[in-house]
């Protein structure tokens, strides 16, 4: 996109705690970056429902489909929940958990370079540390 910087730095890798989130801007595009295990995941920080900043939401897990009466908890730290109406998004794919084919947040590429985390527009991908 014209006028949007190619990348923004989200700090030194060693300063990130597990599960920590930060925000950066790529020009006018706000991004939320979350450390998921040893990966750094970045999404555009705007909920596709009504535009809430996802960075103000909870980083959490979800219950998996299972037999009646069972609700196994999984994927801790891989889901972000919108602070306004509770829609949940997969931090790895940007897809909504309840309607993954129609609702999604744009995923931004991350890269670890020279000990720092960078977020980029363009092709998505999550870089390992
Ligand atoms: S604005 Fe995110 S669920 Fe409504």
Short mmCIF file of C-alpha atoms and ligand atoms in Angstrom, two decimals, residues 47-52 54 82-87 89, ligand 1:
data_model
loop_
_atom_site.label_atom_id
_atom_site.label_comp_id
_atom_site.label_asym_id
_atom_site.label_seq_id
_atom_site.Cartn_x
_atom_site.Cartn_y
_atom_site.Cartn_z
CA UNK A 47 -12.00 -6.26 14.79
CA UNK A 48 -13.91 -6.95 11.54
CA UNK A 49 -17.22 -6.78 13.45
CA UNK A 50 -17.31 -3.14 14.59
CA UNK A 51 -13.70 -2.08 14.70
CA UNK A 52 -12.63 -2.62 18.32
CA UNK A 54 -8.16 -6.47 19.47
CA UNK A 82 -12.43 -9.01 21.06
CA UNK A 83 -13.03 -6.69 24.05
CA UNK A 84 -16.37 -5.39 22.76
CA UNK A 85 -18.58 -8.36 21.88
CA UNK A 86 -16.35 -11.34 22.49
CA UNK A 87 -15.67 -12.62 18.99
CA UNK A 89 -9.86 -14.99 16.52
S1 LIG B 1 -16.30 -5.19 17.62
FE1 LIG B 1 -15.28 -7.07 17.93
S2 LIG B 1 -16.86 -8.47 18.38
FE2 LIG B 1 -17.85 -6.57 18.03
#
